[in-house]
Amino acid sequence: QVQLVESGGGLVQPGGSLRLSCAAFGSMFSIYDMGWYRQPPGKQRELVAAITSGAGTNYADSVKGRFTISRDNAKNTVYLQMNSLKPEDTAVYYCNAHWIRSSWSTRDYWGQGTQVTVSS
C-alpha cells in the first residue's frame, strides 16, 4: 500500500552532517509508525531511530544526541538529520513504515536504501 523512496545519502567527512529524506507514496501516511534502519558492511540491519504516528521518538544508543528523526505528514515525508558523523555510521540506510492494522495484523514496508559513507 506504500512505496518508500530514500534520498540524501552520500560521502561526508567525519564530524560532518547529512539529512536523509524518505518520501512515502500512497495514502494514510499519518497513521504509520516510521523508522530508519541501517546495515553496515558485513553486519545485520539495525534500528537507528523511530517515530510513531503520535510523534514519539526513540533512538539507538549509538546515535543519541547526534541524530534526529522527524516527520512532516503534510508532505508524506520522514527525515533523519545526522550530525557529528563517525566512520562507524557508514552503512546503507533504509526507511521503514509500520502499519498496525489491528491487534493481530501488521504490515511493514521498506525503501530501497541509500548509501552513507563517512570517511576522510
N, CA, C and O atoms as a DFTB+ gen file, in Angstrom:
480 C
 N C O
     1  1       0.806      -1.207       0.000
     2  2       0.000       0.000       0.000
     3  2       0.845       1.265       0.000
     4  3       0.337       2.340      -0.320
     5  1       2.135       1.161       0.355
     6  2       3.001       2.326       0.462
     7  2       4.330       2.036      -0.223
     8  3       4.943       0.994       0.011
     9  1       4.768       2.955      -1.063
    10  2       6.088       2.906      -1.660
    11  2       6.968       3.956      -0.989
    12  3       6.562       5.109      -0.849
    13  1       8.173       3.562      -0.574
    14  2       9.088       4.443       0.128
    15  2      10.334       4.672      -0.715
    16  3      10.903       3.728      -1.262
    17  1      10.755       5.930      -0.819
    18  2      11.923       6.298      -1.606
    19  2      12.838       7.168      -0.764
    20  3      12.464       8.274      -0.375
    21  1      14.050       6.668      -0.478
    22  2      15.027       7.416       0.307
    23  2      15.909       8.270      -0.592
    24  3      16.122       7.950      -1.761
    25  1      16.416       9.360      -0.030
    26  2      17.372      10.202      -0.722
    27  2      18.221      10.935       0.307
    28  3      17.881      10.968       1.490
    29  1      19.323      11.520      -0.142
    30  2      20.161      12.330       0.717
    31  2      21.461      11.695       1.153
    32  3      22.281      12.354       1.793
    33  1      21.672      10.434       0.827
    34  2      22.914       9.783       1.188
    35  2      24.078      10.301       0.367
    36  3      23.892      10.999      -0.630
    37  1      25.287       9.950       0.800
    38  2      26.472      10.381       0.090
    39  2      27.717      10.206       0.917
    40  3      27.708       9.522       1.941
    41  1      28.793      10.828       0.468
    42  2      30.088      10.781       1.136
    43  2      30.284      12.042       1.956
    44  3      30.079      13.150       1.461
    45  1      30.681      11.876       3.208
    46  2      30.894      13.006       4.100
    47  2      32.092      12.717       4.998
    48  3      32.370      11.561       5.319
    49  1      32.795      13.763       5.399
    50  2      33.932      13.609       6.294
    51  2      33.481      13.423       7.736
    52  3      32.394      13.872       8.100
    53  1      34.295      12.767       8.567
    54  2      33.956      12.661       9.985
    55  2      33.685      14.034      10.593
    56  3      34.400      15.000      10.327
    57  1      32.638      14.100      11.415
    58  2      32.217      15.359      12.005
    59  2      31.217      16.128      11.171
    60  3      30.650      17.116      11.638
    61  1      30.995      15.695       9.957
    62  2      30.067      16.365       9.074
    63  2      28.631      15.958       9.312
    64  3      28.331      15.195      10.231
    65  1      27.737      16.479       8.468
    66  2      26.305      16.249       8.619
    67  2      25.664      15.863       7.297
    68  3      26.132      16.248       6.225
    69  1      24.599      15.105       7.391
    70  2      23.749      14.767       6.263
    71  2      22.310      14.727       6.738
    72  3      22.046      14.451       7.908
    73  1      21.378      15.002       5.839
    74  2      19.965      14.827       6.128
    75  2      19.370      13.864       5.117
    76  3      19.381      14.122       3.913
    77  1      18.855      12.758       5.615
    78  2      18.178      11.789       4.776
    79  2      16.689      12.089       4.731
    80  3      16.100      12.530       5.719
    81  1      16.092      11.846       3.579
    82  2      14.654      12.016       3.412
    83  2      14.044      10.717       2.918
    84  3      14.671       9.972       2.165
    85  1      12.833      10.456       3.341
    86  2      12.079       9.297       2.890
    87  2      10.702       9.772       2.485
    88  3       9.905      10.185       3.328
    89  1      10.421       9.712       1.195
    90  2       9.127      10.118       0.675
    91  2       8.231       8.901       0.543
    92  3       8.636       7.877      -0.008
    93  1       7.022       9.016       1.047
    94  2       6.055       7.930       1.001
    95  2       5.008       8.222      -0.055
    96  3       4.437       9.312      -0.100
    97  1       4.764       7.239      -0.902
    98  2       3.763       7.362      -1.952
    99  2       2.631       6.392      -1.659
   100  3       2.813       5.174      -1.676
   101  1       1.482       6.943      -1.395
   102  2       0.321       6.167      -1.021
   103  2      -0.612       7.031      -0.208
   104  3      -0.557       8.259      -0.279
   105  1      -1.457       6.401       0.554
   106  2      -2.415       7.124       1.369
   107  2      -2.218       6.786       2.837
   108  3      -1.559       5.807       3.186
   109  1      -2.798       7.612       3.680
   110  2      -2.831       7.377       5.120
   111  2      -1.443       7.351       5.763
   112  3      -1.200       6.588       6.697
   113  1      -0.533       8.192       5.254
   114  2       0.817       8.248       5.795
   115  2       0.827       8.536       7.290
   116  3       1.650       7.992       8.025
   117  1      -0.076       9.382       7.733
   118  2      -0.056       9.843       9.112
   119  2      -0.318       8.746      10.133
   120  3      -0.010       8.929      11.310
   121  1      -0.871       7.624       9.724
   122  2      -1.175       6.561      10.675
   123  2      -0.024       5.570      10.846
   124  3      -0.086       4.706      11.720
   125  1       1.018       5.678      10.031
   126  2       2.144       4.753      10.101
   127  2       3.163       5.183      11.139
   128  3       3.457       6.370      11.278
   129  1       3.702       4.212      11.870
   130  2       4.934       4.422      12.598
   131  2       6.074       4.322      11.587
   132  3       6.080       3.428      10.741
   133  1       7.035       5.236      11.675
   134  2       8.128       5.293      10.715
   135  2       9.466       5.076      11.407
   136  3       9.642       5.437      12.571
   137  1      10.398       4.489      10.684
   138  2      11.710       4.248      11.262
   139  2      12.816       4.295      10.230
   140  3      12.593       4.127       9.031
   141  1      14.015       4.527      10.735
   142  2      15.232       4.416       9.939
   143  2      16.067       3.263      10.483
   144  3      16.330       3.185      11.682
   145  1      16.473       2.385       9.600
   146  2      17.366       1.287       9.913
   147  2      18.640       1.450       9.098
   148  3      18.661       2.180       8.106
   149  1      19.692       0.775       9.512
   150  2      20.916       0.792       8.725
   151  2      21.588      -0.578       8.767
   152  3      21.406      -1.357       9.702
   153  1      22.361      -0.842       7.732
   154  2      23.089      -2.094       7.627
   155  2      24.536      -1.784       7.236
   156  3      24.819      -1.522       6.067
   157  1      25.452      -1.814       8.209
   158  2      26.873      -1.615       7.894
   159  2      27.402      -2.786       7.077
   160  3      26.796      -3.857       7.072
   161  1      28.517      -2.596       6.390
   162  2      29.091      -3.694       5.605
   163  2      29.362      -4.918       6.463
   164  3      30.013      -4.820       7.503
   165  1      28.870      -6.062       6.035
   166  2      29.112      -7.316       6.724
   167  2      28.351      -7.510       8.020
   168  3      28.620      -8.467       8.746
   169  1      27.408      -6.629       8.335
   170  2      26.670      -6.723       9.585
   171  2      25.166      -6.803       9.348
   172  3      24.687      -6.619       8.229
   173  1      24.432      -7.082      10.422
   174  2      22.984      -7.177      10.364
   175  2      22.339      -5.795      10.336
   176  3      22.930      -4.811      10.781
   177  1      21.130      -5.737       9.812
   178  2      20.367      -4.498       9.826
   179  2      19.954      -4.169      11.253
   180  3      19.556      -5.052      12.013
   181  1      20.052      -2.892      11.613
   182  2      19.733      -2.466      12.960
   183  2      18.878      -1.210      12.938
   184  3      18.956      -0.402      12.013
   185  1      18.063      -1.061      13.972
   186  2      17.239       0.133      14.116
   187  2      18.102       1.311      14.526
   188  3      18.912       1.206      15.446
   189  1      17.927       2.432      13.840
   190  2      18.628       3.670      14.163
   191  2      17.725       4.610      14.942
   192  3      18.101       5.105      16.005
   193  1      16.537       4.856      14.414
   194  2      15.598       5.780      15.034
   195  2      14.195       5.455      14.566
   196  3      14.003       4.927      13.470
   197  1      13.217       5.770      15.396
   198  2      11.822       5.542      15.050
   199  2      10.974       6.699      15.542
   200  3      11.299       7.351      16.534
   201  1       9.883       6.943      14.834
   202  2       8.927       7.962      15.229
   203  2       7.534       7.405      15.002
   204  3       7.230       6.892      13.924
   205  1       6.693       7.506      16.013
   206  2       5.355       6.938      15.935
   207  2       4.409       7.883      15.222
   208  3       4.754       9.025      14.918
   209  1       3.209       7.386      14.960
   210  2       2.185       8.229      14.363
   211  2       1.836       9.405      15.266
   212  3       1.357      10.434      14.789
   213  1       2.072       9.259      16.563
   214  2       1.854      10.337      17.509
   215  2       3.075      11.200      17.747
   216  3       3.052      12.074      18.612
   217  1       4.152      10.969      16.987
   218  2       5.384      11.762      17.002
   219  2       6.297      11.464      18.190
   220  3       7.226      12.226      18.455
   221  1       6.052      10.381      18.900
   222  2       7.018       9.938      19.883
   223  2       8.235       9.338      19.194
   224  3       8.108       8.756      18.117
   225  1       9.412       9.470      19.797
   226  2      10.645       9.022      19.152
   227  2      11.466       8.124      20.060
   228  3      11.343       8.171      21.284
   229  1      12.311       7.300      19.435
   230  2      13.325       6.566      20.167
   231  2      14.527       6.367      19.263
   232  3      14.401       6.349      18.038
   233  1      15.715       6.215      19.886
   234  2      16.968       6.154      19.151
   235  2      17.847       5.041      19.670
   236  3      17.788       4.675      20.844
   237  1      18.666       4.506      18.779
   238  2      19.712       3.603      19.205
   239  2      20.714       4.368      20.065
   240  3      20.962       5.551      19.830
   241  1      21.287       3.696      21.055
   242  2      22.241       4.360      21.942
   243  2      23.410       4.974      21.175
   244  3      23.937       6.015      21.567
   245  1      23.807       4.336      20.096
   246  2      24.967       4.782      19.344
   247  2      24.762       6.115      18.633
   248  3      25.735       6.755      18.233
   249  1      23.509       6.545      18.470
   250  2      23.246       7.782      17.738
   251  2      22.564       8.848      18.583
   252  3      22.327       9.954      18.097
   253  1      22.246       8.543      19.824
   254  2      21.588       9.519      20.683
   255  2      22.429      10.782      20.826
   256  3      23.636      10.722      21.060
   257  1      21.768      11.921      20.682
   258  2      22.451      13.193      20.767
   259  2      23.057      13.664      19.465
   260  3      23.469      14.818      19.358
   261  1      23.119      12.788      18.467
   262  2      23.697      13.148      17.180
   263  2      22.674      13.136      16.047
   264  3      22.741      13.961      15.136
   265  1      21.729      12.199      16.108
   266  2      20.728      12.048      15.055
   267  2      19.367      12.508      15.555
   268  3      19.062      12.392      16.742
   269  1      18.551      13.031      14.646
   270  2      17.193      13.445      14.965
   271  2      16.246      12.968      13.872
   272  3      16.453      13.248      12.691
   273  1      15.209      12.248      14.275
   274  2      14.185      11.819      13.333
   275  2      12.984      12.747      13.456
   276  3      12.626      13.167      14.557
   277  1      12.368      13.062      12.332
   278  2      11.194      13.914      12.326
   279  2      10.302      13.518      11.158
   280  3      10.725      12.791      10.260
   281  1       9.073      13.999      11.178
   282  2       8.155      13.701      10.090
   283  2       7.317      14.915       9.769
   284  3       7.021      15.734      10.639
   285  1       6.940      15.019       8.509
   286  2       6.064      16.072       8.026
   287  2       4.918      15.368       7.319
   288  3       5.034      14.988       6.153
   289  1       3.823      15.199       8.026
   290  2       2.702      14.447       7.471
   291  2       2.078      15.141       6.258
   292  3       1.548      14.478       5.366
   293  1       2.140      16.464       6.224
   294  2       1.601      17.198       5.084
   295  2       2.371      16.893       3.811
   296  3       1.812      16.971       2.717
   297  1       3.651      16.546       3.938
   298  2       4.489      16.219       2.791
   299  2       4.720      14.722       2.629
   300  3       5.453      14.304       1.733
   301  1       4.108      13.918       3.477
   302  2       4.290      12.464       3.440
   303  2       5.771      12.086       3.467
   304  3       6.216      11.234       2.697
   305  1       6.525      12.723       4.354
   306  2       7.968      12.557       4.375
   307  2       8.481      12.418       5.801
   308  3       7.997      13.085       6.714
   309  1       9.470      11.541       5.981
   310  2      10.183      11.411       7.240
   311  2      11.647      11.730       6.989
   312  3      12.184      11.416       5.927
   313  1      12.294      12.356       7.972
   314  2      13.667      12.808       7.832
   315  2      14.554      12.196       8.909
   316  3      14.089      11.823       9.986
   317  1      15.831      12.102       8.595
   318  2      16.836      11.753       9.585
   319  2      17.984      12.745       9.453
   320  3      18.764      12.686       8.503
   321  1      18.077      13.654      10.413
   322  2      19.184      14.598      10.460
   323  2      20.336      13.945      11.202
   324  3      20.189      13.552      12.359
   325  1      21.475      13.828      10.549
   326  2      22.637      13.158      11.111
   327  2      23.764      14.168      11.265
   328  3      24.263      14.709      10.278
   329  1      24.160      14.418      12.500
   330  2      25.239      15.344      12.810
   331  2      26.394      14.604      13.473
   332  3      26.233      13.482      13.952
   333  1      27.550      15.242      13.494
   334  2      28.740      14.669      14.124
   335  2      28.981      13.245      13.656
   336  3      29.201      12.346      14.468
   337  1      28.940      13.045      12.365
   338  2      29.046      11.705      11.805
   339  2      30.411      11.084      12.066
   340  3      31.438      11.763      12.074
   341  1      30.390       9.776      12.278
   342  2      31.581       8.995      12.561
   343  2      31.756       7.925      11.489
   344  3      30.782       7.535      10.844
   345  1      32.982       7.447      11.289
   346  2      33.185       6.380      10.304
   347  2      32.295       5.160      10.557
   348  3      31.868       4.506       9.605
   349  1      32.012       4.846      11.813
   350  2      31.174       3.701      12.122
   351  2      29.709       3.901      11.759
   352  3      28.919       2.961      11.852
   353  1      29.332       5.110      11.348
   354  2      27.983       5.355      10.846
   355  2      27.831       4.916       9.395
   356  3      26.719       4.911       8.866
   357  1      28.916       4.553       8.752
   358  2      28.868       4.114       7.361
   359  2      27.975       2.889       7.224
   360  3      28.179       1.884       7.905
   361  1      26.989       2.976       6.344
   362  2      26.027       1.897       6.166
   363  2      25.065       2.262       5.049
   364  3      25.037       3.398       4.574
   365  1      24.279       1.277       4.640
   366  2      23.113       1.549       3.824
   367  2      21.961       1.826       4.770
   368  3      21.676       1.020       5.656
   369  1      21.300       2.955       4.592
   370  2      20.204       3.364       5.456
   371  2      18.875       3.099       4.764
   372  3      18.691       3.441       3.595
   373  1      17.948       2.483       5.503
   374  2      16.651       2.090       4.968
   375  2      15.518       2.762       5.729
   376  3      15.561       2.888       6.953
   377  1      14.521       3.185       4.996
   378  2      13.305       3.732       5.570
   379  2      12.285       2.616       5.756
   380  3      12.160       1.735       4.905
   381  1      11.564       2.652       6.857
   382  2      10.566       1.634       7.170
   383  2       9.255       2.283       7.586
   384  3       9.236       3.255       8.340
   385  1       8.166       1.730       7.084
   386  2       6.829       2.131       7.512
   387  2       6.145       0.933       8.137
   388  3       6.109      -0.149       7.549
   389  1       5.605       1.124       9.326
   390  2       4.969       0.053      10.076
   391  2       3.507       0.425      10.319
   392  3       3.204       1.448      10.932
   393  1       2.615      -0.425       9.825
   394  2       1.182      -0.187       9.931
   395  2       0.564      -1.203      10.871
   396  3       0.668      -2.411      10.657
   397  1      -0.070      -0.711      11.898
   398  2      -0.808      -1.571      12.807
   399  2      -2.254      -1.583      12.327
   400  3      -3.049      -0.708      12.670
   401  1      -2.573      -2.590      11.527
   402  2      -3.924      -2.703      11.000
   403  2      -4.909      -3.053      12.098
   404  3      -6.010      -2.505      12.165
   405  1      -4.498      -3.976      12.959
   406  2      -5.302      -4.399      14.094
   407  2      -4.360      -5.005      15.121
   408  3      -3.146      -5.041      14.921
   409  1      -4.925      -5.475      16.214
   410  2      -4.111      -6.089      17.252
   411  2      -3.461      -7.384      16.790
   412  3      -2.515      -7.858      17.420
   413  1      -3.953      -7.963      15.701
   414  2      -3.442      -9.240      15.210
   415  2      -2.869      -9.173      13.802
   416  3      -2.449     -10.195      13.257
   417  1      -2.844      -7.991      13.207
   418  2      -2.377      -7.865      11.831
   419  2      -1.581      -6.576      11.659
   420  3      -2.090      -5.486      11.917
   421  1      -0.321      -6.708      11.218
   422  2       0.530      -5.556      10.940
   423  2       1.185      -5.723       9.571
   424  3       1.232      -6.819       9.014
   425  1       1.686      -4.614       9.049
   426  2       2.392      -4.624       7.770
   427  2       3.642      -3.765       7.872
   428  3       3.652      -2.747       8.565
   429  1       4.690      -4.177       7.181
   430  2       5.928      -3.417       7.095
   431  2       6.287      -3.163       5.642
   432  3       6.192      -4.056       4.800
   433  1       6.701      -1.940       5.358
   434  2       7.125      -1.541       4.029
   435  2       8.525      -0.955       4.118
   436  3       8.864      -0.283       5.093
   437  1       9.346      -1.214       3.088
   438  2      10.747      -0.815       3.102
   439  2      11.130      -0.052       1.847
   440  3      10.655      -0.351       0.752
   441  1      11.996       0.935       2.022
   442  2      12.584       1.611       0.896
   443  2      13.745       0.816       0.327
   444  3      14.101      -0.238       0.855
   445  1      14.336       1.318      -0.748
   446  2      15.420       0.608      -1.422
   447  2      16.776       0.817      -0.760
   448  3      17.717       0.073      -1.038
   449  1      16.889       1.806       0.100
   450  2      18.121       2.101       0.797
   451  2      18.925       3.201       0.129
   452  3      18.851       3.393      -1.084
   453  1      19.698       3.923       0.938
   454  2      20.605       4.943       0.433
   455  2      21.933       4.824       1.174
   456  3      21.958       4.651       2.392
   457  1      23.030       4.918       0.436
   458  2      24.357       4.708       0.996
   459  2      24.862       5.963       1.692
   460  3      24.813       7.060       1.136
   461  1      25.348       5.788       2.917
   462  2      26.029       6.844       3.655
   463  2      27.443       6.366       3.948
   464  3      27.637       5.316       4.561
   465  1      28.421       7.133       3.512
   466  2      29.819       6.799       3.740
   467  2      30.502       7.943       4.462
   468  3      30.501       9.077       3.983
   469  1      31.084       7.648       5.614
   470  2      31.790       8.646       6.417
   471  2      33.269       8.286       6.395
   472  3      33.678       7.272       6.962
   473  1      34.059       9.110       5.745
   474  2      35.469       8.793       5.551
   475  2      36.274      10.053       5.308
   476  3      35.774      11.029       4.749
   477  1      37.540      10.020       5.740
   478  2      38.463      11.106       5.463
   479  2      39.082      10.976       4.083
   480  3      39.891      11.816       3.688
